[in-house]
Coordinates of C-alpha atoms and ligand atoms in Angstrom, one line a residue:
M178 CA 13.3 -17.8 -146.4
N179 CA 13.9 -20.9 -144.4
K180 CA 11.6 -23.8 -145.3
P181 CA 10.5 -25.2 -141.9
W182 CA 9.3 -28.8 -141.8
W183 CA 5.7 -27.7 -141.0
K184 CA 5.2 -25.2 -143.9
D185 CA 3.4 -27.7 -146.2
K186 CA 1.4 -29.5 -143.5
I187 CA -2.3 -29.8 -142.8
V188 CA -3.2 -29.1 -139.2
Y189 CA -6.4 -30.5 -137.7
Q190 CA -7.7 -29.1 -134.4
I191 CA -9.5 -31.5 -132.0
Y192 CA -11.6 -30.5 -129.0
P193 CA -11.0 -33.8 -127.2
K194 CA -14.1 -33.6 -125.1
S195 CA -16.3 -33.7 -128.2
F196 CA -14.4 -35.8 -130.7
A197 CA -14.7 -39.5 -129.9
D198 CA -15.7 -41.3 -126.6
S199 CA -14.2 -44.8 -126.2
N200 CA -15.7 -45.7 -122.8
G201 CA -19.3 -44.6 -123.0
D202 CA -19.1 -41.9 -120.4
G203 CA -20.3 -39.2 -122.9
I204 CA -16.9 -37.5 -122.8
G205 CA -14.4 -37.7 -125.7
D206 CA -11.0 -39.2 -124.7
L207 CA -7.5 -40.0 -126.0
K208 CA -8.4 -43.7 -126.8
G209 CA -11.2 -42.3 -128.9
I210 CA -8.8 -40.2 -130.8
I211 CA -6.4 -43.1 -131.3
G212 CA -9.3 -45.1 -132.8
K213 CA -9.9 -42.3 -135.3
L214 CA -6.4 -41.9 -136.6
P215 CA -7.2 -43.8 -139.8
Y216 CA -10.0 -41.3 -140.6
L217 CA -7.6 -38.4 -139.9
Q218 CA -4.9 -40.0 -142.1
A219 CA -7.4 -40.6 -144.9
L220 CA -8.3 -36.9 -144.8
G221 CA -4.6 -36.0 -145.2
V222 CA -4.0 -34.6 -141.7
D223 CA -0.3 -34.2 -140.8
I224 CA -0.5 -32.5 -137.4
L225 CA -3.1 -32.7 -134.7
W226 CA -3.7 -29.8 -132.3
L227 CA -5.4 -31.1 -129.1
C228 CA -7.2 -28.6 -126.9
P229 CA -6.0 -29.1 -123.3
V230 CA -6.2 -32.6 -121.8
F231 CA -4.3 -32.0 -118.6
C232 CA -5.8 -32.3 -115.2
S233 CA -8.6 -29.7 -114.9
P234 CA -11.8 -29.0 -112.9
M235 CA -13.2 -28.0 -116.3
A236 CA -14.5 -24.5 -115.3
D237 CA -13.3 -23.5 -118.8
N238 CA -13.3 -27.0 -120.3
G239 CA -9.6 -27.6 -119.7
Y240 CA -8.2 -24.1 -120.1
D241 CA -8.0 -24.1 -116.3
I242 CA -5.2 -26.5 -115.6
S243 CA -4.6 -27.9 -112.1
D244 CA -1.7 -30.2 -113.0
Y245 CA 0.5 -29.6 -116.2
E246 CA 2.3 -32.9 -115.7
H247 CA -0.6 -35.3 -116.0
I248 CA -3.5 -36.2 -118.3
D249 CA -7.0 -35.7 -116.7
P250 CA -8.6 -39.1 -115.9
M251 CA -11.7 -38.0 -117.9
F252 CA -9.5 -38.1 -121.0
G253 CA -7.5 -41.2 -120.0
T254 CA -4.0 -41.8 -118.6
D255 CA -0.5 -40.6 -119.1
E256 CA 0.1 -43.9 -120.9
D257 CA -2.7 -43.1 -123.3
M258 CA -1.0 -39.9 -124.3
T259 CA 2.3 -41.8 -124.8
E260 CA 0.3 -44.3 -127.0
L261 CA -1.4 -41.5 -128.9
I262 CA 2.0 -39.9 -129.8
A263 CA 3.3 -43.2 -131.0
E264 CA 0.2 -44.4 -132.8
A265 CA -0.2 -41.0 -134.5
K266 CA 3.4 -41.2 -135.7
R267 CA 2.6 -44.6 -137.2
H268 CA -0.1 -42.8 -139.2
G269 CA 2.3 -40.0 -140.2
I270 CA 0.7 -37.6 -137.8
R271 CA 2.4 -35.4 -135.1
I272 CA 0.9 -33.9 -132.0
L273 CA 0.6 -30.3 -130.9
L274 CA -0.5 -29.8 -127.3
D275 CA -2.3 -26.7 -126.0
L276 CA 0.0 -24.7 -123.7
V277 CA -2.0 -22.6 -121.2
I278 CA 0.6 -20.6 -119.3
N279 CA -1.0 -17.2 -118.7
H280 CA -3.0 -18.7 -115.9
T281 CA -3.7 -22.0 -114.0
S282 CA -6.8 -23.4 -112.4
D283 CA -7.7 -22.1 -108.9
R284 CA -7.3 -25.8 -107.9
H285 CA -3.7 -25.9 -108.9
A286 CA -1.4 -26.9 -106.0
W287 CA 0.5 -23.6 -106.4
F288 CA -2.6 -21.5 -106.0
Q289 CA -4.0 -23.6 -103.2
A290 CA -0.6 -23.0 -101.4
A291 CA -0.9 -19.3 -102.1
L292 CA -4.4 -19.1 -100.6
R293 CA -3.2 -20.9 -97.5
D294 CA -0.3 -18.5 -97.1
P295 CA 0.0 -15.2 -99.0
E296 CA 3.7 -15.1 -97.8
S297 CA 4.4 -18.6 -99.4
P298 CA 6.8 -18.9 -102.3
E299 CA 3.8 -20.0 -104.4
A300 CA 1.9 -16.8 -103.6
S301 CA 4.6 -15.0 -105.7
F302 CA 3.6 -17.2 -108.6
Y303 CA 0.4 -15.2 -108.9
V304 CA -0.6 -11.5 -109.0
L305 CA -1.9 -10.6 -105.6
K306 CA -2.6 -7.0 -104.6
K307 CA -4.2 -5.1 -101.7
G308 CA -7.5 -3.5 -102.4
V309 CA -8.1 0.2 -102.7
N310 CA -10.7 2.1 -100.7
G311 CA -12.4 -1.2 -99.7
G312 CA -12.6 -2.4 -103.3
P313 CA -10.5 -4.0 -106.0
P314 CA -7.2 -2.5 -107.0
N315 CA -8.5 -1.1 -110.3
N316 CA -11.5 -1.1 -112.6
W317 CA -10.4 -3.6 -115.3
R318 CA -13.0 -6.0 -116.6
A319 CA -12.2 -9.7 -117.1
I320 CA -12.9 -11.3 -120.4
F321 CA -15.5 -13.6 -118.9
G322 CA -17.1 -10.7 -117.0
G323 CA -16.8 -8.9 -113.7
S324 CA -13.6 -7.4 -112.2
V325 CA -10.3 -9.0 -112.9
W326 CA -9.8 -9.0 -109.1
E327 CA -11.2 -11.6 -106.8
R328 CA -11.0 -11.0 -103.1
I329 CA -9.3 -13.7 -101.0
G330 CA -11.7 -14.6 -98.3
E331 CA -12.3 -11.8 -95.8
T332 CA -8.8 -10.3 -96.3
D333 CA -8.2 -7.1 -98.3
L334 CA -6.0 -9.1 -100.6
Y335 CA -7.2 -9.8 -104.2
Y336 CA -5.9 -12.0 -106.9
Y337 CA -5.9 -11.1 -110.6
H338 CA -7.6 -13.2 -113.4
T339 CA -7.8 -12.1 -117.0
F340 CA -10.5 -14.7 -117.7
A341 CA -12.7 -16.4 -115.0
K342 CA -12.1 -16.3 -111.3
E343 CA -11.3 -20.0 -111.6
Q344 CA -8.3 -19.0 -113.7
P345 CA -5.8 -17.0 -111.6
D346 CA -3.1 -15.4 -113.8
L347 CA 0.5 -16.4 -113.3
N348 CA 3.0 -13.8 -112.3
W349 CA 5.4 -13.7 -115.2
E350 CA 7.5 -11.1 -113.5
N351 CA 8.7 -13.9 -111.2
P352 CA 11.7 -15.7 -112.7
V353 CA 11.2 -18.7 -110.4
L354 CA 7.7 -19.2 -111.8
R355 CA 9.0 -18.8 -115.4
E356 CA 11.6 -21.5 -114.8
E357 CA 9.0 -23.8 -113.4
L358 CA 7.0 -23.3 -116.6
Y359 CA 10.1 -23.8 -118.9
R360 CA 10.9 -27.1 -117.1
M361 CA 7.4 -28.3 -117.7
I362 CA 7.4 -27.3 -121.4
R363 CA 10.8 -29.0 -122.0
G364 CA 9.4 -32.1 -120.3
W365 CA 6.5 -32.4 -122.8
L366 CA 8.8 -31.7 -125.8
E367 CA 11.1 -34.5 -124.5
K368 CA 8.0 -36.8 -124.8
G369 CA 8.1 -36.4 -128.6
I370 CA 5.3 -33.9 -129.2
A371 CA 5.7 -31.7 -132.3
G372 CA 5.1 -28.5 -130.4
F373 CA 2.4 -26.3 -129.0
R374 CA -0.5 -24.0 -129.7
I375 CA 0.1 -21.3 -127.0
D376 CA -3.0 -20.0 -125.3
A377 CA -3.8 -16.3 -124.5
I378 CA -0.1 -15.5 -124.5
A379 CA -0.6 -11.8 -125.1
F380 CA -1.9 -11.4 -121.5
I381 CA 1.2 -12.4 -119.6
K382 CA 2.5 -8.9 -119.4
K383 CA 0.5 -6.3 -117.5
D384 CA 0.9 -2.6 -117.1
P385 CA 2.9 -2.5 -113.8
E386 CA 1.0 0.6 -112.7
Y387 CA -2.3 -1.4 -112.8
A388 CA -3.9 2.0 -113.2
S389 CA -7.7 2.4 -113.5
Y390 CA -8.8 3.8 -116.8
P391 CA -12.0 5.7 -117.9
P392 CA -14.8 3.2 -118.0
D393 CA -15.9 1.8 -121.4
D394 CA -19.3 0.8 -120.2
A395 CA -22.1 1.6 -117.7
D396 CA -20.6 -0.9 -115.3
G397 CA -17.8 1.5 -114.6
M398 CA -15.1 -0.9 -115.8
V399 CA -12.8 -1.0 -118.8
A400 CA -11.8 -4.1 -120.8
V401 CA -8.7 -5.9 -119.4
Q402 CA -7.1 -5.6 -122.8
R403 CA -6.5 -1.8 -122.0
G404 CA -3.8 -2.5 -119.5
G405 CA -3.4 -6.3 -119.7
E406 CA -2.9 -7.3 -123.3
N407 CA 0.3 -7.1 -125.4
Q408 CA 1.9 -4.6 -123.0
P409 CA 5.4 -3.1 -123.5
G410 CA 8.0 -5.5 -122.4
I411 CA 6.1 -8.6 -123.3
G412 CA 8.8 -9.4 -125.8
D413 CA 11.4 -10.0 -123.1
F414 CA 9.3 -12.8 -121.7
L415 CA 8.6 -14.3 -125.1
K416 CA 12.2 -14.1 -126.1
E417 CA 13.3 -15.9 -122.9
L418 CA 10.5 -18.5 -123.3
K419 CA 11.7 -19.4 -126.8
E420 CA 15.4 -19.5 -125.7
Q421 CA 14.7 -21.7 -122.7
T422 CA 12.3 -24.1 -124.4
F423 CA 11.2 -24.1 -128.1
S424 CA 14.6 -23.2 -129.6
K425 CA 16.1 -26.3 -128.2
Y426 CA 13.8 -28.5 -130.4
D427 CA 12.8 -28.4 -134.0
C428 CA 9.2 -27.8 -132.9
L429 CA 6.2 -26.0 -134.2
T430 CA 4.8 -23.2 -132.0
V431 CA 1.6 -21.3 -132.9
A432 CA 0.6 -18.4 -130.7
E433 CA -2.8 -17.1 -129.8
A434 CA -1.4 -13.6 -129.5
T435 CA -4.5 -11.4 -129.6
G436 CA -4.2 -7.6 -129.7
I437 CA -1.1 -7.6 -131.9
S438 CA -1.1 -5.4 -135.0
L439 CA -0.3 -6.6 -138.5
D440 CA 3.1 -4.9 -138.3
E441 CA 4.0 -6.8 -135.2
V442 CA 3.6 -10.1 -137.0
A443 CA 7.3 -10.1 -137.9
A444 CA 8.4 -9.9 -134.2
F445 CA 6.0 -12.6 -133.2
A446 CA 6.3 -15.0 -136.2
G447 CA 9.0 -13.9 -138.5
P448 CA 12.2 -15.8 -139.2
D449 CA 13.6 -14.7 -135.7
G450 CA 10.1 -14.4 -134.2
Y451 CA 9.1 -15.6 -130.7
F452 CA 7.0 -18.3 -132.4
S453 CA 6.7 -20.2 -135.6
M454 CA 3.4 -18.7 -136.4
T455 CA 0.8 -16.5 -134.8
F456 CA -3.0 -16.6 -135.4
N457 CA -4.6 -13.5 -136.8
F458 CA -8.2 -12.5 -135.7
L459 CA -9.1 -10.0 -138.3
L460 CA -11.3 -12.4 -140.2
C461 CA -12.9 -14.3 -137.3
D462 CA -13.7 -11.1 -135.5
I463 CA -15.0 -9.3 -138.7
D464 CA -18.5 -9.4 -137.2
L465 CA -17.6 -7.9 -133.8
T466 CA -17.2 -4.3 -132.7
G467 CA -13.9 -3.2 -131.0
D468 CA -14.6 -4.6 -127.6
Y469 CA -16.0 -8.1 -128.4
R470 CA -19.6 -7.4 -127.3
W471 CA -21.5 -10.2 -129.1
Y472 CA -24.7 -8.1 -128.7
E473 CA -23.2 -5.3 -130.7
P474 CA -22.4 -7.1 -134.0
R475 CA -20.6 -5.3 -136.8
K476 CA -22.1 -5.4 -140.3
W477 CA -19.7 -6.6 -143.0
D478 CA -19.8 -7.7 -146.6
A479 CA -17.7 -9.8 -149.1
K480 CA -15.5 -6.7 -149.9
D481 CA -14.7 -6.3 -146.1
F482 CA -13.8 -10.0 -146.0
R483 CA -11.6 -9.7 -149.1
K484 CA -9.7 -6.7 -147.6
C485 CA -9.1 -8.5 -144.3
F486 CA -8.0 -11.6 -146.2
F487 CA -5.4 -9.8 -148.3
D488 CA -4.2 -7.7 -145.4
V489 CA -3.5 -10.9 -143.4
M490 CA -2.0 -12.6 -146.5
E491 CA 0.4 -9.6 -147.0
A492 CA 1.4 -9.4 -143.3
T493 CA 2.1 -13.1 -142.9
S494 CA 3.5 -14.1 -146.3
S495 CA 5.9 -11.2 -146.2
V496 CA 7.6 -12.6 -143.0
G497 CA 6.9 -16.3 -143.1
Y498 CA 3.8 -18.4 -142.8
G499 CA 0.4 -17.8 -141.1
P500 CA -2.0 -20.3 -139.7
N501 CA -5.2 -20.0 -141.9
F502 CA -8.4 -20.9 -140.1
F503 CA -12.1 -20.3 -140.3
E504 CA -13.1 -22.3 -137.3
N505 CA -11.8 -23.1 -133.8
H506 CA -13.3 -24.0 -130.4
D507 CA -14.0 -20.4 -129.6
L508 CA -16.0 -19.6 -132.7
P509 CA -19.4 -20.5 -134.2
R510 CA -19.3 -22.8 -137.2
S511 CA -17.9 -21.0 -140.3
L512 CA -21.0 -21.7 -142.5
N513 CA -23.2 -19.8 -140.0
H514 CA -20.5 -17.2 -139.3
Y515 CA -19.7 -16.2 -142.9
I516 CA -22.5 -17.4 -145.2
P517 CA -26.1 -16.2 -145.2
E518 CA -28.5 -18.9 -143.8
E519 CA -30.2 -19.3 -147.2
D520 CA -26.9 -19.9 -148.9
I521 CA -25.5 -22.6 -146.6
G522 CA -24.8 -25.8 -148.6
F523 CA -22.2 -27.6 -150.6
M524 CA -21.2 -24.7 -152.8
S525 CA -20.6 -22.3 -149.9
A526 CA -18.9 -24.9 -147.8
S527 CA -16.6 -26.0 -150.6
M528 CA -15.8 -22.4 -151.5
L529 CA -14.6 -21.8 -147.9
A530 CA -12.6 -25.1 -148.1
T531 CA -10.9 -23.9 -151.3
L532 CA -10.1 -20.5 -149.8
L533 CA -8.7 -22.2 -146.6
L534 CA -6.6 -24.8 -148.6
T535 CA -5.2 -22.6 -151.3
A536 CA -4.3 -19.4 -149.3
H537 CA -0.7 -18.8 -148.5
G538 CA 0.2 -20.4 -145.2
V539 CA -0.7 -23.5 -143.2
P540 CA -4.4 -24.6 -143.2
F541 CA -6.0 -25.3 -139.8
I542 CA -9.1 -27.5 -140.2
Y543 CA -11.3 -27.6 -137.1
Q544 CA -13.1 -30.9 -136.2
G545 CA -16.3 -31.2 -138.2
E546 CA -15.5 -28.3 -140.5
E547 CA -14.7 -30.9 -143.2
L548 CA -18.2 -32.3 -142.9
G549 CA -20.0 -29.0 -143.1
M550 CA -21.1 -29.2 -139.5
T551 CA -23.2 -26.2 -138.5
N552 CA -24.5 -24.3 -135.4
A553 CA -27.1 -26.1 -133.3
G554 CA -29.5 -23.3 -132.2
R555 CA -30.7 -23.3 -128.5
S556 CA -34.1 -22.1 -127.4
S557 CA -33.0 -20.9 -124.0
I558 CA -29.9 -19.4 -122.4
D559 CA -30.0 -22.2 -119.9
E560 CA -29.1 -24.7 -122.7
F561 CA -25.7 -23.0 -123.2
E562 CA -22.8 -24.7 -121.4
D563 CA -20.1 -22.1 -122.1
L564 CA -19.3 -19.6 -119.4
S565 CA -18.3 -17.0 -121.9
T566 CA -21.8 -17.2 -123.5
R567 CA -23.5 -16.9 -120.2
D568 CA -21.4 -13.7 -119.4
Q569 CA -22.1 -12.2 -122.8
H570 CA -25.8 -12.9 -122.3
E571 CA -25.7 -11.1 -118.9
R572 CA -24.0 -8.1 -120.4
A573 CA -26.5 -8.0 -123.2
I574 CA -29.4 -8.0 -120.8
A575 CA -27.7 -5.4 -118.6
A576 CA -27.3 -3.3 -121.7
G577 CA -31.1 -3.4 -122.2
V578 CA -31.1 -5.9 -125.1
P579 CA -34.6 -7.6 -125.2
P580 CA -34.3 -11.3 -124.1
E581 CA -35.3 -12.7 -127.5
Q582 CA -32.7 -10.6 -129.2
A583 CA -30.1 -11.4 -126.7
L584 CA -30.7 -15.1 -127.2
L585 CA -30.4 -14.6 -131.0
Y586 CA -27.0 -12.9 -130.5
M587 CA -25.9 -15.8 -128.3
N588 CA -27.1 -18.3 -130.9
Q589 CA -25.0 -16.4 -133.5
R590 CA -21.7 -16.4 -131.5
S591 CA -21.7 -19.0 -128.8
R592 CA -18.6 -21.1 -128.4
D593 CA -20.9 -24.1 -127.8
H594 CA -21.5 -24.4 -131.5
S595 CA -18.0 -25.7 -132.2
R596 CA -18.2 -28.0 -129.2
T597 CA -21.2 -30.2 -130.1
P598 CA -20.1 -33.8 -130.4
F599 CA -18.4 -34.9 -133.7
Q600 CA -21.0 -36.5 -136.1
W601 CA -19.5 -39.9 -137.1
N602 CA -22.6 -41.6 -138.4
A603 CA -26.4 -41.5 -138.3
G604 CA -26.7 -44.1 -135.6
P605 CA -27.4 -43.6 -131.9
G606 CA -25.3 -40.8 -130.4
A607 CA -24.0 -40.1 -133.9
G608 CA -21.3 -42.6 -133.2
F609 CA -19.6 -40.2 -130.8
S610 CA -20.6 -42.0 -127.6
T611 CA -22.8 -44.9 -126.5
G612 CA -23.5 -42.8 -123.4
E613 CA -25.3 -39.5 -122.9
P614 CA -23.0 -36.9 -124.5
W615 CA -21.8 -34.1 -122.2
L616 CA -23.2 -31.5 -124.7
K617 CA -26.3 -32.0 -126.9
L618 CA -25.7 -33.3 -130.4
N619 CA -26.7 -31.2 -133.4
P620 CA -29.9 -33.1 -134.6
N621 CA -28.6 -32.8 -138.2
Y622 CA -26.2 -35.6 -137.5
V623 CA -28.6 -37.9 -139.3
T624 CA -27.5 -36.4 -142.6
V625 CA -24.3 -34.5 -141.8
N626 CA -21.9 -37.2 -140.7
A627 CA -18.6 -38.7 -141.7
E628 CA -19.9 -42.2 -142.6
A629 CA -22.5 -40.8 -145.1
E630 CA -20.0 -38.4 -146.6
E631 CA -17.2 -40.9 -147.0
K632 CA -19.6 -42.9 -149.3
D633 CA -20.6 -39.8 -151.3
P634 CA -18.1 -38.6 -153.9
D635 CA -20.0 -35.3 -154.0
S636 CA -19.9 -34.6 -150.3
I637 CA -18.0 -31.8 -148.5
L638 CA -15.7 -34.4 -146.9
S639 CA -14.8 -35.8 -150.4
Y640 CA -14.1 -32.3 -151.6
Y641 CA -11.7 -31.7 -148.7
R642 CA -10.0 -35.0 -149.3
N643 CA -9.6 -34.4 -153.0
L644 CA -8.3 -30.8 -152.6
I645 CA -5.9 -31.8 -149.9
R646 CA -4.6 -34.6 -152.2
L647 CA -4.1 -32.0 -154.9
R648 CA -2.4 -29.6 -152.5
K649 CA 0.1 -32.3 -151.5
G650 CA 0.6 -33.6 -155.1
Y651 CA 0.0 -31.9 -158.4
L652 CA -0.3 -28.4 -157.0
Y653 CA 2.3 -28.7 -154.3
N654 CA 4.8 -26.2 -155.8
V655 CA 2.3 -23.4 -156.2
L656 CA 0.2 -24.0 -153.1
C657 CA 2.8 -25.0 -150.6
D658 CA 5.8 -23.0 -151.9
G659 CA 4.3 -20.3 -154.1
D660 CA 3.8 -16.7 -153.5
L661 CA 0.3 -15.1 -153.4
R662 CA -0.7 -11.9 -155.2
E663 CA -4.1 -10.4 -155.2
Y664 CA -5.8 -10.5 -158.7
K665 CA -8.0 -7.4 -159.0
T666 CA -11.5 -8.1 -160.1
G667 CA -13.0 -4.7 -159.9
D668 CA -16.1 -4.0 -158.0
S669 CA -17.4 -7.6 -157.9
D670 CA -17.5 -9.9 -154.8
I671 CA -14.9 -12.2 -156.3
I672 CA -11.9 -12.9 -154.2
A673 CA -9.1 -13.8 -156.6
Y674 CA -5.3 -14.3 -156.3
T675 CA -2.5 -16.0 -158.2
R676 CA -0.1 -18.5 -156.6
T677 CA 3.2 -18.6 -158.5
N678 CA 6.4 -20.5 -158.1
G679 CA 9.0 -19.9 -160.8
T680 CA 7.2 -20.5 -164.1
E681 CA 4.3 -22.3 -162.5
S682 CA 1.3 -20.2 -161.9
V683 CA -2.4 -20.7 -161.1
L684 CA -5.3 -18.3 -160.8
I685 CA -7.7 -19.0 -157.9
A686 CA -11.0 -17.3 -157.7
H687 CA -14.0 -17.5 -155.4
N688 CA -17.4 -15.9 -156.1
F689 CA -18.3 -14.9 -152.6
S690 CA -21.8 -14.0 -153.6
S691 CA -25.2 -15.5 -154.4
S692 CA -25.3 -14.3 -158.0
D693 CA -23.5 -15.3 -161.2
T694 CA -20.4 -13.1 -161.5
T695 CA -17.8 -12.9 -164.2
L696 CA -14.2 -13.3 -163.4
P697 CA -12.4 -11.0 -165.8
L698 CA -9.8 -12.9 -167.8
G699 CA -7.5 -12.1 -170.6
G700 CA -6.7 -15.2 -172.6
A701 CA -7.4 -18.9 -172.3
Y702 CA -7.3 -20.9 -169.1
E703 CA -7.6 -24.6 -168.2
V704 CA -9.9 -25.5 -165.2
L705 CA -7.8 -27.6 -162.8
L706 CA -10.5 -27.8 -160.2
T707 CA -13.9 -26.3 -159.4
N708 CA -16.6 -27.0 -156.9
G709 CA -19.3 -26.3 -159.5
P710 CA -20.1 -26.8 -163.2
A711 CA -17.3 -26.0 -165.7
P712 CA -17.6 -22.2 -166.0
D713 CA -18.7 -20.6 -169.3
F714 CA -15.8 -18.7 -170.8
T715 CA -17.2 -15.6 -172.5
A716 CA -15.2 -12.9 -174.2
G717 CA -14.9 -11.0 -170.8
G718 CA -13.9 -14.0 -168.7
A719 CA -15.3 -16.9 -166.8
V720 CA -18.9 -16.8 -165.4
L721 CA -18.8 -18.1 -161.8
K722 CA -21.9 -19.5 -160.2
P723 CA -22.8 -18.4 -156.6
Y724 CA -20.0 -19.5 -154.3
Q725 CA -18.1 -21.1 -157.1
S726 CA -14.4 -21.5 -156.7
V727 CA -12.0 -22.2 -159.5
I728 CA -8.4 -23.1 -159.8
L729 CA -7.3 -22.1 -163.4
R730 CA -4.1 -22.5 -165.2
P731 CA -3.1 -20.1 -168.0
E732 CA -2.7 -21.9 -171.3
N733 CA 0.4 -20.0 -172.0
G734 CA 2.4 -17.2 -170.3
P735 CA 2.2 -15.9 -166.8
I736 CA -0.9 -14.2 -165.4
A737 CA -0.7 -10.5 -165.3
E738 CA -2.3 -8.5 -162.4
G739 CA -5.9 -7.5 -162.9
G740 CA -6.8 -9.9 -165.6
A741 CA -4.9 -8.5 -168.5
R742 CA -2.3 -11.0 -169.9
N743 CA 1.0 -9.9 -171.1
Ligands
TEU92 O1 -9.0 -17.7 -125.7 C1 -8.5 -16.4 -125.5 C2 -9.6 -15.4 -125.5 O2 -10.7 -15.8 -125.3 C3 -9.3 -14.1 -125.9 O3 -8.3 -14.1 -127.0 C4 -10.5 -13.3 -126.3 O4 -11.2 -14.1 -127.3 C5 -10.2 -12.1 -127.0 O5 -9.3 -11.3 -126.2 C6 -11.5 -11.3 -127.2 O6 -12.2 -11.2 -126.0 C7 -8.2 -18.7 -125.2 C8 -8.8 -20.0 -125.5 O7 -8.9 -20.2 -126.9 C9 -10.2 -20.0 -124.8 O8 -10.9 -21.3 -125.2 C10 -10.1 -19.9 -123.3 O9 -11.4 -19.8 -122.8 C11 -9.2 -18.7 -123.0 O10 -8.1 -18.5 -123.8 C12 -8.8 -18.8 -121.5 O11 -7.8 -19.8 -121.5
CA93 CA1 -14.9 -41.1 -122.5

């Protein structure tokens, strides 16, 4: 399999608005990121994925772009981006930008022209349709709530939006629009960025019938995914997109292609795939029912998690590399998402770190995950900034969920949790800003912060740094180049696998439970790394403490499946 330049890299996702504020306006910016490059280099970061910093009215915090060619003044200037790319390179770090081409902002010049004249060339850049029987063209529900159709003034013309009404979808059926996008994409690649994370790309193809479907809820609507996600024919667009842009550069492209099945991973991210890699959502949506209602959570356990993990490993490692992640800007913090409240701490955080950094594929660390940052509970729905949270709350109340329970569900799942300002130190504003931060800090910054953890050899940050050093050094061959095979551990809650490259082999195991559990072993092993005390080796194997991870090397001979040694 081809060995792309990015296969052994560490990717770090930054939500620029919440990372570092250089001018005291309470909003993170590019100069703030430039100032933190030494911190990122010390962590071992190779690639930075920046959430969108283009001009935006911020209805969806930058995922509503009004000008693809320029940096929004709140984040700085175009020259700041040029400086960031150059400075990052000096620190051995490359930049991925966030490409949002399913939709623009409703303030984009194209959309404004379309509103002024539905017969204008720009109007054909969007999906405009006449209403039916005095109402919207069909009954599809947008991801941020309500109809996907927004009426244009007093006319009987509507425009389509997968997400919020401030995010009109682009009409990918129009080759002139597509060429405009390709030109913009090539322009950014010419500026020396390493590539893109591609936003919501599975929504660019809609069922051309735009037929209504039987409702999936009391509101008489059906989720937009039914006719507007990963529809037949999307591959033609994605193939052309790659041919006209990415394939002309040795760039990294990571798709947020929701709604694709594991057996479609090859088409999206195999050797001849549309993208370098494609995110998989099996693990991060393990706690959701089929239609993403936060107020109808799905119960899961460690065995469910283990099955999802190995299904994803199998699907991605068999065709190439997958982006492994436990956090992003749309998710709650992983410690709150995957670990029982009473078990949140160094052991569980370092177990998740070991899983993330030793799985097959490319690790994506989200800002603050390396510190063990956690959710910051809110006591009222009014304290939430995120439009998706507000919509989910409305739907919960409409479904008859009692307000306190609805608030609890929002506190479990809100996207705000990953957007609280980065916690640099215990000083005023956590070192994020000298001004009033745009989103409330998590009060635990007084103890959970980079400065304190950099000084503490037993901190979560120190653990990430050590393990990343090991991954890039002593364990490079098995972790960056080795295969991954499940290591059966019977009915326990242990997730275990081998990583093998030629004659080199290690066994990695995680006790995803709050009780001592024995990892069945045949033969003697050396402990290369663990987040806890050296395990007791009994006749049956190694006794792992709650949330203990181990990287073991067999003292002689390869490791057979299931613990027996040949
Ligand atoms: O998220 C896409 C997104 O929200 C959908 O994948 C949704 O989560 C899924 O279909 C279940 O409902 C991207 C960005 O990550 C997010 O921050 C933006 O709000 C969104 O697109 C719109 O650009
Ligand atoms: Ca600022």
